[in-house]
PDB file of C-alpha atoms and ligand atoms in Angstrom:
ATOM      1  CA  MET A   1       0.051   0.327   0.063  1.00  0.00           C
ATOM      2  CA  THR A   2       1.284   2.888  -0.866  1.00  0.00           C
ATOM      3  CA  TYR A   3       1.167   6.653   0.260  1.00  0.00           C
ATOM      4  CA  LYS A   4      -0.789   8.376  -2.440  1.00  0.00           C
ATOM      5  CA  HIS A   5      -3.836   5.051  -1.387  1.00  0.00           C
ATOM      6  CA  LYS A   6      -3.984   6.368   2.249  1.00  0.00           C
ATOM      7  CA  LEU A   7      -6.530   8.088   3.260  1.00  0.00           C
ATOM      8  CA  ARG A   8      -5.830  11.762   3.975  1.00  0.00           C
ATOM      9  CA  PHE A   9      -7.403  15.671   4.778  1.00  0.00           C
ATOM     10  CA  ASN A  10      -6.376  17.601   1.679  1.00  0.00           C
ATOM     11  CA  PHE A  11      -5.692  21.509   2.943  1.00  0.00           C
ATOM     12  CA  TYR A  12      -4.874  22.973  -0.240  1.00  0.00           C
ATOM     13  CA  CYS A  13      -8.480  23.793  -0.249  1.00  0.00           C
ATOM     14  CA  PHE A  14     -10.373  26.714  -0.686  1.00  0.00           C
ATOM     15  CA  PHE A  15     -14.360  27.868  -0.708  1.00  0.00           C
ATOM     16  CA  HIS A  16     -16.202  30.367  -1.783  1.00  0.00           C
ATOM     17  CA  ASN A  17     -19.754  31.361  -1.412  1.00  0.00           C
ATOM     18  CA  PHE A  18     -21.974  31.974  -3.596  1.00  0.00           C
ATOM     19  CA  THR A  19     -25.542  31.854  -5.030  1.00  0.00           C
ATOM     20  CA  LYS A  20     -28.004  31.015  -7.643  1.00  0.00           C
ATOM     21  CA  ASN A  21     -30.597  29.923  -9.013  1.00  0.00           C
ATOM     22  CA  ILE A  22     -31.027  26.742 -10.903  1.00  0.00           C
ATOM     23  CA  ASP A  23     -30.541  27.360 -14.717  1.00  0.00           C
ATOM     24  CA  MET A  24     -33.193  25.130 -17.019  1.00  0.00           C
ATOM     25  CA  ASN A  25     -30.901  25.180 -19.863  1.00  0.00           C
ATOM     26  CA  ASP A  26     -27.934  23.808 -17.782  1.00  0.00           C
ATOM     27  CA  ILE A  27     -30.354  20.720 -15.918  1.00  0.00           C
ATOM     28  CA  ASP A  28     -30.839  20.543 -20.171  1.00  0.00           C
ATOM     29  CA  ILE A  29     -27.483  20.273 -20.995  1.00  0.00           C
ATOM     30  CA  ALA A  30     -26.939  17.983 -17.600  1.00  0.00           C
ATOM     31  CA  VAL A  31     -29.838  15.621 -19.181  1.00  0.00           C
ATOM     32  CA  GLU A  32     -28.826  16.113 -22.877  1.00  0.00           C
ATOM     33  CA  LYS A  33     -25.110  14.589 -21.595  1.00  0.00           C
ATOM     34  CA  ILE A  34     -26.263  11.381 -19.011  1.00  0.00           C
ATOM     35  CA  ARG A  35     -29.001  10.150 -21.672  1.00  0.00           C
ATOM     36  CA  ASN A  36     -25.859   9.953 -24.106  1.00  0.00           C
ATOM     37  CA  ALA A  37     -23.350   8.735 -21.949  1.00  0.00           C
ATOM     38  CA  LYS A  38     -22.187   5.307 -23.044  1.00  0.00           C
ATOM     39  CA  TYR A  39     -20.948   4.718 -18.879  1.00  0.00           C
ATOM     40  CA  LEU A  40     -21.862   7.196 -16.828  1.00  0.00           C
ATOM     41  CA  VAL A  41     -20.345   7.175 -13.408  1.00  0.00           C
ATOM     42  CA  ALA A  42     -21.064   9.456  -9.803  1.00  0.00           C
ATOM     43  CA  PHE A  43     -18.862  10.647  -7.584  1.00  0.00           C
ATOM     44  CA  THR A  44     -20.145  10.977  -4.128  1.00  0.00           C
ATOM     45  CA  GLY A  45     -20.186  12.563  -0.902  1.00  0.00           C
ATOM     46  CA  ALA A  46     -21.124  13.717   2.671  1.00  0.00           C
ATOM     47  CA  GLY A  47     -23.512  16.479   0.540  1.00  0.00           C
ATOM     48  CA  ILE A  48     -25.835  14.378  -1.012  1.00  0.00           C
ATOM     49  CA  SER A  49     -26.384  12.567   2.915  1.00  0.00           C
ATOM     50  CA  VAL A  50     -26.955  15.633   4.483  1.00  0.00           C
ATOM     51  CA  GLU A  51     -30.652  15.350   3.202  1.00  0.00           C
ATOM     52  CA  SER A  52     -30.770  12.481   5.134  1.00  0.00           C
ATOM     53  CA  ASN A  53     -30.147  14.048   8.566  1.00  0.00           C
ATOM     54  CA  ILE A  54     -26.198  13.173   7.831  1.00  0.00           C
ATOM     55  CA  PRO A  55     -24.085  15.220   9.100  1.00  0.00           C
ATOM     56  CA  PRO A  56     -20.906  16.506   7.071  1.00  0.00           C
ATOM     57  CA  PHE A  57     -17.644  16.244   8.662  1.00  0.00           C
ATOM     58  CA  ARG A  58     -17.526  19.762   8.390  1.00  0.00           C
ATOM     59  CA  GLY A  59     -18.951  23.234   8.851  1.00  0.00           C
ATOM     60  CA  GLU A  60     -20.956  24.448  12.131  1.00  0.00           C
ATOM     61  CA  ASN A  61     -23.504  20.846  12.485  1.00  0.00           C
ATOM     62  CA  GLY A  62     -20.260  19.311  11.019  1.00  0.00           C
ATOM     63  CA  ILE A  63     -18.676  15.957  12.696  1.00  0.00           C
ATOM     64  CA  TRP A  64     -15.546  18.366  13.475  1.00  0.00           C
ATOM     65  CA  ASN A  65     -17.620  20.297  15.728  1.00  0.00           C
ATOM     66  CA  LYS A  66     -17.577  17.564  18.291  1.00  0.00           C
ATOM     67  CA  PHE A  67     -15.656  14.710  17.957  1.00  0.00           C
ATOM     68  CA  ASP A  68     -11.891  15.067  17.820  1.00  0.00           C
ATOM     69  CA  PRO A  69     -11.070  13.921  14.449  1.00  0.00           C
ATOM     70  CA  LYS A  70      -8.093  11.788  16.136  1.00  0.00           C
ATOM     71  CA  THR A  71     -10.514   9.291  17.302  1.00  0.00           C
ATOM     72  CA  LEU A  72     -10.529   8.018  13.454  1.00  0.00           C
ATOM     73  CA  ASP A  73      -6.916   7.791  13.476  1.00  0.00           C
ATOM     74  CA  ILE A  74      -5.824   4.591  12.863  1.00  0.00           C
ATOM     75  CA  ASP A  75      -2.485   4.160  15.440  1.00  0.00           C
ATOM     76  CA  TYR A  76      -4.967   5.909  18.035  1.00  0.00           C
ATOM     77  CA  PHE A  77      -7.824   3.534  17.907  1.00  0.00           C
ATOM     78  CA  ALA A  78      -5.485   0.749  18.229  1.00  0.00           C
ATOM     79  CA  ASN A  79      -3.907   2.512  21.102  1.00  0.00           C
ATOM     80  CA  ASN A  80      -7.440   3.848  23.208  1.00  0.00           C
ATOM     81  CA  PRO A  81     -10.045   1.321  21.121  1.00  0.00           C
ATOM     82  CA  VAL A  82     -12.412   1.352  24.150  1.00  0.00           C
ATOM     83  CA  GLU A  83     -12.236   5.330  23.781  1.00  0.00           C
ATOM     84  CA  CYS A  84     -12.918   5.820  20.560  1.00  0.00           C
ATOM     85  CA  TRP A  85     -15.898   3.252  20.528  1.00  0.00           C
ATOM     86  CA  SER A  86     -17.681   5.555  22.694  1.00  0.00           C
ATOM     87  CA  GLN A  87     -16.994   8.779  20.677  1.00  0.00           C
ATOM     88  CA  ILE A  88     -17.572   6.397  17.101  1.00  0.00           C
ATOM     89  CA  THR A  89     -21.016   5.069  17.862  1.00  0.00           C
ATOM     90  CA  GLN A  90     -22.547   8.497  18.607  1.00  0.00           C
ATOM     91  CA  MET A  91     -20.943   9.696  15.829  1.00  0.00           C
ATOM     92  CA  PHE A  92     -22.130   7.333  12.727  1.00  0.00           C
ATOM     93  CA  PHE A  93     -23.571   4.380  14.103  1.00  0.00           C
ATOM     94  CA  ASP A  94     -26.853   6.574  15.993  1.00  0.00           C
ATOM     95  CA  VAL A  95     -27.763   8.452  12.755  1.00  0.00           C
ATOM     96  CA  ILE A  96     -26.577   5.931   9.997  1.00  0.00           C
ATOM     97  CA  ASP A  97     -29.178   3.464  12.289  1.00  0.00           C
ATOM     98  CA  ILE A  98     -32.208   5.649  10.936  1.00  0.00           C
ATOM     99  CA  ALA A  99     -31.424   7.625   7.856  1.00  0.00           C
ATOM    100  CA  LYS A 100     -33.423   7.290   5.139  1.00  0.00           C
ATOM    101  CA  PRO A 101     -32.613   7.868   0.958  1.00  0.00           C
ATOM    102  CA  ASN A 102     -33.024  11.223  -0.049  1.00  0.00           C
ATOM    103  CA  THR A 103     -34.330  12.031  -3.668  1.00  0.00           C
ATOM    104  CA  ALA A 104     -30.449  12.145  -4.936  1.00  0.00           C
ATOM    105  CA  HIS A 105     -30.412   8.833  -4.314  1.00  0.00           C
ATOM    106  CA  TYR A 106     -33.469   7.679  -5.853  1.00  0.00           C
ATOM    107  CA  CYS A 107     -32.183   9.312  -9.018  1.00  0.00           C
ATOM    108  CA  LEU A 108     -29.244   7.142  -8.953  1.00  0.00           C
ATOM    109  CA  ALA A 109     -30.805   4.215  -8.515  1.00  0.00           C
ATOM    110  CA  LYS A 110     -33.571   4.802 -11.155  1.00  0.00           C
ATOM    111  CA  LEU A 111     -30.550   5.764 -13.302  1.00  0.00           C
ATOM    112  CA  GLU A 112     -29.066   2.880 -13.006  1.00  0.00           C
ATOM    113  CA  GLU A 113     -31.932   0.912 -13.598  1.00  0.00           C
ATOM    114  CA  GLN A 114     -32.839   2.039 -16.797  1.00  0.00           C
ATOM    115  CA  ASN A 115     -29.240   1.163 -16.809  1.00  0.00           C
ATOM    116  CA  ILE A 116     -27.750   4.365 -17.607  1.00  0.00           C
ATOM    117  CA  LEU A 117     -25.741   4.669 -13.780  1.00  0.00           C
ATOM    118  CA  LYS A 118     -22.466   2.445 -14.821  1.00  0.00           C
ATOM    119  CA  SER A 119     -20.609   3.070 -11.117  1.00  0.00           C
ATOM    120  CA  LEU A 120     -21.244   4.674  -7.845  1.00  0.00           C
ATOM    121  CA  ILE A 121     -18.374   5.666  -6.272  1.00  0.00           C
ATOM    122  CA  THR A 122     -19.299   7.059  -2.866  1.00  0.00           C
ATOM    123  CA  GLN A 123     -16.606   8.320  -0.092  1.00  0.00           C
ATOM    124  CA  ASN A 124     -19.537   7.496   2.503  1.00  0.00           C
ATOM    125  CA  ILE A 125     -19.983   4.510   4.980  1.00  0.00           C
ATOM    126  CA  ASP A 126     -23.828   5.344   5.643  1.00  0.00           C
ATOM    127  CA  ASN A 127     -25.298   2.619   3.205  1.00  0.00           C
ATOM    128  CA  LEU A 128     -27.333   4.742   1.988  1.00  0.00           C
ATOM    129  CA  HIS A 129     -27.012   4.045  -1.391  1.00  0.00           C
ATOM    130  CA  PHE A 130     -27.522   0.791  -1.551  1.00  0.00           C
ATOM    131  CA  ASP A 131     -30.944   1.519   1.057  1.00  0.00           C
ATOM    132  CA  ALA A 132     -32.248   3.776  -2.081  1.00  0.00           C
ATOM    133  CA  GLY A 133     -31.788   0.619  -4.494  1.00  0.00           C
ATOM    134  CA  ASN A 134     -27.795   0.994  -6.282  1.00  0.00           C
ATOM    135  CA  LYS A 135     -25.884  -2.631  -6.907  1.00  0.00           C
ATOM    136  CA  ASN A 136     -23.035  -0.863  -7.616  1.00  0.00           C
ATOM    137  CA  VAL A 137     -21.563   0.431  -5.160  1.00  0.00           C
ATOM    138  CA  VAL A 138     -17.743   1.366  -4.321  1.00  0.00           C
ATOM    139  CA  GLU A 139     -17.613   1.639  -1.315  1.00  0.00           C
ATOM    140  CA  TYR A 140     -13.980   3.428  -1.292  1.00  0.00           C
ATOM    141  CA  HIS A 141     -14.037   4.143   2.446  1.00  0.00           C
ATOM    142  CA  GLY A 142     -15.147   1.090   3.497  1.00  0.00           C
ATOM    143  CA  ASN A 143     -18.621   0.638   5.088  1.00  0.00           C
ATOM    144  CA  THR A 144     -20.779   1.167   8.902  1.00  0.00           C
ATOM    145  CA  ARG A 145     -22.652  -3.440   8.247  1.00  0.00           C
ATOM    146  CA  ASP A 146     -19.324  -5.138   9.007  1.00  0.00           C
ATOM    147  CA  LEU A 147     -16.421  -4.927  11.432  1.00  0.00           C
ATOM    148  CA  ILE A 148     -12.855  -6.175  11.665  1.00  0.00           C
ATOM    149  CA  CYS A 149     -10.505  -7.753  13.624  1.00  0.00           C
ATOM    150  CA  MET A 150      -7.237  -6.161  13.103  1.00  0.00           C
ATOM    151  CA  ASN A 151      -5.827  -9.376  14.945  1.00  0.00           C
ATOM    152  CA  CYS A 152      -6.847 -12.018  13.446  1.00  0.00           C
ATOM    153  CA  GLY A 153      -9.278 -10.766  10.780  1.00  0.00           C
ATOM    154  CA  LYS A 154     -12.393 -12.099  11.772  1.00  0.00           C
ATOM    155  CA  ARG A 155     -15.050  -9.707   9.751  1.00  0.00           C
ATOM    156  CA  TYR A 156     -18.523  -9.623  12.034  1.00  0.00           C
ATOM    157  CA  LYS A 157     -21.849  -7.846  11.234  1.00  0.00           C
ATOM    158  CA  VAL A 158     -22.402  -4.531  12.825  1.00  0.00           C
ATOM    159  CA  SER A 159     -25.902  -6.197  13.710  1.00  0.00           C
ATOM    160  CA  ASP A 160     -24.826  -9.189  15.421  1.00  0.00           C
ATOM    161  CA  PHE A 161     -23.898  -6.864  18.071  1.00  0.00           C
ATOM    162  CA  ASP A 162     -25.998  -4.221  20.466  1.00  0.00           C
ATOM    163  CA  LEU A 163     -23.599  -0.823  20.056  1.00  0.00           C
ATOM    164  CA  LYS A 164     -25.527   1.055  22.275  1.00  0.00           C
ATOM    165  CA  ASN A 165     -24.580  -0.871  25.280  1.00  0.00           C
ATOM    166  CA  GLU A 166     -21.490  -3.003  23.908  1.00  0.00           C
ATOM    167  CA  ILE A 167     -17.798  -3.116  22.922  1.00  0.00           C
ATOM    168  CA  PRO A 168     -18.033  -5.410  19.450  1.00  0.00           C
ATOM    169  CA  VAL A 169     -15.638  -7.927  20.782  1.00  0.00           C
ATOM    170  CA  CYS A 170     -14.110 -10.345  18.282  1.00  0.00           C
ATOM    171  CA  SER A 171     -13.549 -14.310  19.823  1.00  0.00           C
ATOM    172  CA  CYS A 172     -10.009 -13.725  19.809  1.00  0.00           C
ATOM    173  CA  ASN A 173     -10.517 -11.420  22.687  1.00  0.00           C
ATOM    174  CA  ASN A 174      -9.465  -8.270  20.766  1.00  0.00           C
ATOM    175  CA  ILE A 175     -12.015  -5.453  20.742  1.00  0.00           C
ATOM    176  CA  LEU A 176     -13.452  -4.991  16.993  1.00  0.00           C
ATOM    177  CA  LYS A 177     -12.227  -2.437  14.879  1.00  0.00           C
ATOM    178  CA  PRO A 178     -15.741  -0.534  11.834  1.00  0.00           C
ATOM    179  CA  ASP A 179     -15.252  -1.384   8.027  1.00  0.00           C
ATOM    180  CA  PHE A 180     -14.635   1.260   7.621  1.00  0.00           C
ATOM    181  CA  VAL A 181     -11.237   2.994   6.691  1.00  0.00           C
ATOM    182  CA  PHE A 182      -9.405   4.640   9.290  1.00  0.00           C
ATOM    183  CA  PHE A 183      -7.027   7.847   8.562  1.00  0.00           C
ATOM    184  CA  GLY A 184      -4.147   6.460   7.787  1.00  0.00           C
ATOM    185  CA  GLU A 185      -5.510   3.223   6.949  1.00  0.00           C
ATOM    186  CA  GLY A 186      -5.757   1.874   2.992  1.00  0.00           C
ATOM    187  CA  ILE A 187      -8.015   2.366   0.544  1.00  0.00           C
ATOM    188  CA  PRO A 188      -9.621  -1.596   0.084  1.00  0.00           C
ATOM    189  CA  GLU A 189      -8.332  -3.078  -2.477  1.00  0.00           C
ATOM    190  CA  LYS A 190     -11.240  -4.350  -4.224  1.00  0.00           C
ATOM    191  CA  ALA A 191     -12.182  -0.636  -4.758  1.00  0.00           C
ATOM    192  CA  LEU A 192      -9.419   0.531  -5.863  1.00  0.00           C
ATOM    193  CA  ILE A 193      -9.798  -1.893  -8.818  1.00  0.00           C
ATOM    194  CA  GLN A 194     -13.690  -0.957  -9.688  1.00  0.00           C
ATOM    195  CA  VAL A 195     -12.479   2.699  -9.416  1.00  0.00           C
ATOM    196  CA  GLU A 196      -9.154   2.132 -12.173  1.00  0.00           C
ATOM    197  CA  LYS A 197     -11.981   0.393 -14.556  1.00  0.00           C
ATOM    198  CA  ASP A 198     -14.582   3.474 -14.224  1.00  0.00           C
ATOM    199  CA  ILE A 199     -12.188   6.013 -14.907  1.00  0.00           C
ATOM    200  CA  LYS A 200     -10.915   3.469 -18.132  1.00  0.00           C
ATOM    201  CA  ASN A 201     -13.782   3.682 -19.102  1.00  0.00           C
ATOM    202  CA  VAL A 202     -16.103   6.644 -18.090  1.00  0.00           C
ATOM    203  CA  ASP A 203     -17.341   9.202 -20.190  1.00  0.00           C
ATOM    204  CA  VAL A 204     -19.536  11.885 -17.720  1.00  0.00           C
ATOM    205  CA  MET A 205     -18.509  11.668 -15.032  1.00  0.00           C
ATOM    206  CA  LEU A 206     -21.587  13.453 -11.821  1.00  0.00           C
ATOM    207  CA  VAL A 207     -19.366  14.768  -9.359  1.00  0.00           C
ATOM    208  CA  ILE A 208     -22.467  14.928  -6.304  1.00  0.00           C
ATOM    209  CA  GLY A 209     -22.117  16.410  -2.537  1.00  0.00           C
ATOM    210  CA  THR A 210     -18.358  16.179  -2.663  1.00  0.00           C
ATOM    211  CA  THR A 211     -15.569  19.386  -2.514  1.00  0.00           C
ATOM    212  CA  GLY A 212     -13.021  17.351  -3.079  1.00  0.00           C
ATOM    213  CA  GLU A 213     -11.400  17.944   0.420  1.00  0.00           C
ATOM    214  CA  ILE A 214     -10.522  13.329   1.764  1.00  0.00           C
ATOM    215  CA  LEU A 215      -7.487  11.310  -0.780  1.00  0.00           C
ATOM    216  CA  PRO A 216      -6.870  10.029  -1.963  1.00  0.00           C
ATOM    217  CA  ALA A 217     -10.661  10.389  -3.396  1.00  0.00           C
ATOM    218  CA  SER A 218     -10.300  13.261  -4.735  1.00  0.00           C
ATOM    219  CA  LEU A 219      -8.114  12.139  -7.222  1.00  0.00           C
ATOM    220  CA  ILE A 220     -10.609  10.501  -8.867  1.00  0.00           C
ATOM    221  CA  PRO A 221     -13.037  13.188 -10.768  1.00  0.00           C
ATOM    222  CA  TYR A 222      -9.297  14.733 -12.687  1.00  0.00           C
ATOM    223  CA  GLN A 223      -8.545  11.187 -13.071  1.00  0.00           C
ATOM    224  CA  ALA A 224     -11.821  10.889 -14.822  1.00  0.00           C
ATOM    225  CA  LYS A 225     -11.401  14.470 -16.781  1.00  0.00           C
ATOM    226  CA  GLN A 226      -8.178  13.716 -18.077  1.00  0.00           C
ATOM    227  CA  ASN A 227      -9.275  10.750 -19.682  1.00  0.00           C
ATOM    228  CA  GLY A 228     -11.747  12.127 -20.902  1.00  0.00           C
ATOM    229  CA  ALA A 229     -14.882  12.925 -18.969  1.00  0.00           C
ATOM    230  CA  TYR A 230     -17.118  14.961 -19.294  1.00  0.00           C
ATOM    231  CA  ILE A 231     -18.121  16.456 -15.421  1.00  0.00           C
ATOM    232  CA  ILE A 232     -21.373  17.396 -13.839  1.00  0.00           C
ATOM    233  CA  GLU A 233     -20.985  18.289 -11.062  1.00  0.00           C
ATOM    234  CA  ILE A 234     -23.546  19.156  -8.136  1.00  0.00           C
ATOM    235  CA  ASN A 235     -23.513  20.988  -5.034  1.00  0.00           C
ATOM    236  CA  THR A 236     -24.080  23.478  -2.918  1.00  0.00           C
ATOM    237  CA  GLU A 237     -21.332  26.056  -3.161  1.00  0.00           C
ATOM    238  CA  LYS A 238     -18.308  25.879  -5.231  1.00  0.00           C
ATOM    239  CA  SER A 239     -15.832  22.973  -5.276  1.00  0.00           C
ATOM    240  CA  ASN A 240     -12.686  22.122  -4.927  1.00  0.00           C
ATOM    241  CA  PHE A 241     -13.326  20.939  -8.680  1.00  0.00           C
ATOM    242  CA  THR A 242     -15.730  23.494  -9.759  1.00  0.00           C
ATOM    243  CA  ASP A 243     -12.818  26.741 -11.628  1.00  0.00           C
ATOM    244  CA  LYS A 244     -10.296  23.699 -12.763  1.00  0.00           C
ATOM    245  CA  ILE A 245     -12.280  20.326 -13.825  1.00  0.00           C
ATOM    246  CA  THR A 246     -16.144  21.184 -13.631  1.00  0.00           C
ATOM    247  CA  ASP A 247     -17.508  21.546 -17.356  1.00  0.00           C
ATOM    248  CA  LEU A 248     -21.298  21.884 -15.552  1.00  0.00           C
ATOM    249  CA  PHE A 249     -21.704  23.302 -12.048  1.00  0.00           C
ATOM    250  CA  LEU A 250     -25.786  23.120 -11.096  1.00  0.00           C
ATOM    251  CA  GLN A 251     -25.393  25.203  -7.649  1.00  0.00           C
ATOM    252  CA  GLY A 252     -28.148  24.029  -5.716  1.00  0.00           C
ATOM    253  CA  LYS A 253     -29.309  20.612  -3.579  1.00  0.00           C
ATOM    254  CA  ALA A 254     -28.897  17.220  -4.679  1.00  0.00           C
ATOM    255  CA  GLY A 255     -32.373  16.056  -4.013  1.00  0.00           C
ATOM    256  CA  GLU A 256     -33.738  19.026  -6.085  1.00  0.00           C
ATOM    257  CA  ILE A 257     -31.929  19.325  -9.064  1.00  0.00           C
ATOM    258  CA  CYS A 258     -31.402  15.149  -8.925  1.00  0.00           C
ATOM    259  CA  GLN A 259     -35.589  14.849  -9.004  1.00  0.00           C
ATOM    260  CA  LYS A 260     -34.920  17.823 -11.993  1.00  0.00           C
ATOM    261  CA  ILE A 261     -32.929  15.696 -14.546  1.00  0.00           C
ATOM    262  CA  SER A 262     -34.507  12.660 -13.346  1.00  0.00           C
ATOM    263  CA  GLU A 263     -37.770  13.498 -14.816  1.00  0.00           C
ATOM    264  CA  SER A 264     -36.496  15.040 -18.014  1.00  0.00           C
ATOM    265  CA  ILE A 265     -34.475  11.897 -18.448  1.00  0.00           C
TER     266      ILE A 265
HETATM  267 ZN1   ZN B   1      -9.651 -11.785  16.187  1.00  0.00          ZN
END
């Protein structure tokens, strides 16, 4: 596993705030591009799940406002699993447990059903794309359905434990780790292989609800662009991608814009 495949923050990011109304001409252009795509790939981030009441990492109501990022550092977790687990349960499992997919998730599921969307790469660990019905989901940062033992490698289902009241322990007595990617850990091999295939084939990429703060995931749209893909970005604010690689920027809530696109496909 090389450094470039390890999860880390992209510190070189800048945000610009401005607002504008959704331009219907832009929606029409997006619809045409999507309809004619031979290999449409979606790339999603925390922004798509905000409308499902899952807090993003950054910002006023963000996870980092309440919790210390070191909780998700792999070395810190290995040395302080009990302390980390109480935070991780509140951070993720309590909210994900009750979260439901929103319009944007369902629109992407419909695009897959229509055989237009070939692959969905998500940075999210909330399972909502699966819940909405997508099958071709690449979970770049792992998932919150499974737990793994860092000692013996055994896997368990989250549903086998009562995480509100217990810290999950392996049969070898080691405290289990959620099977999502911690800072300093590598991206799952299976995800890297699928993303490589997607980048080779993609001709249109939908970038939804992600500002490009997390490496190496944020490199994916750049690689797609380098391979000739047309980049449609849906975000509430300009992102790291907008002025560099985005061909069509649709500013607004993911649910509203995806709905408008979906109605015309
Ligand atoms: Zn074990």
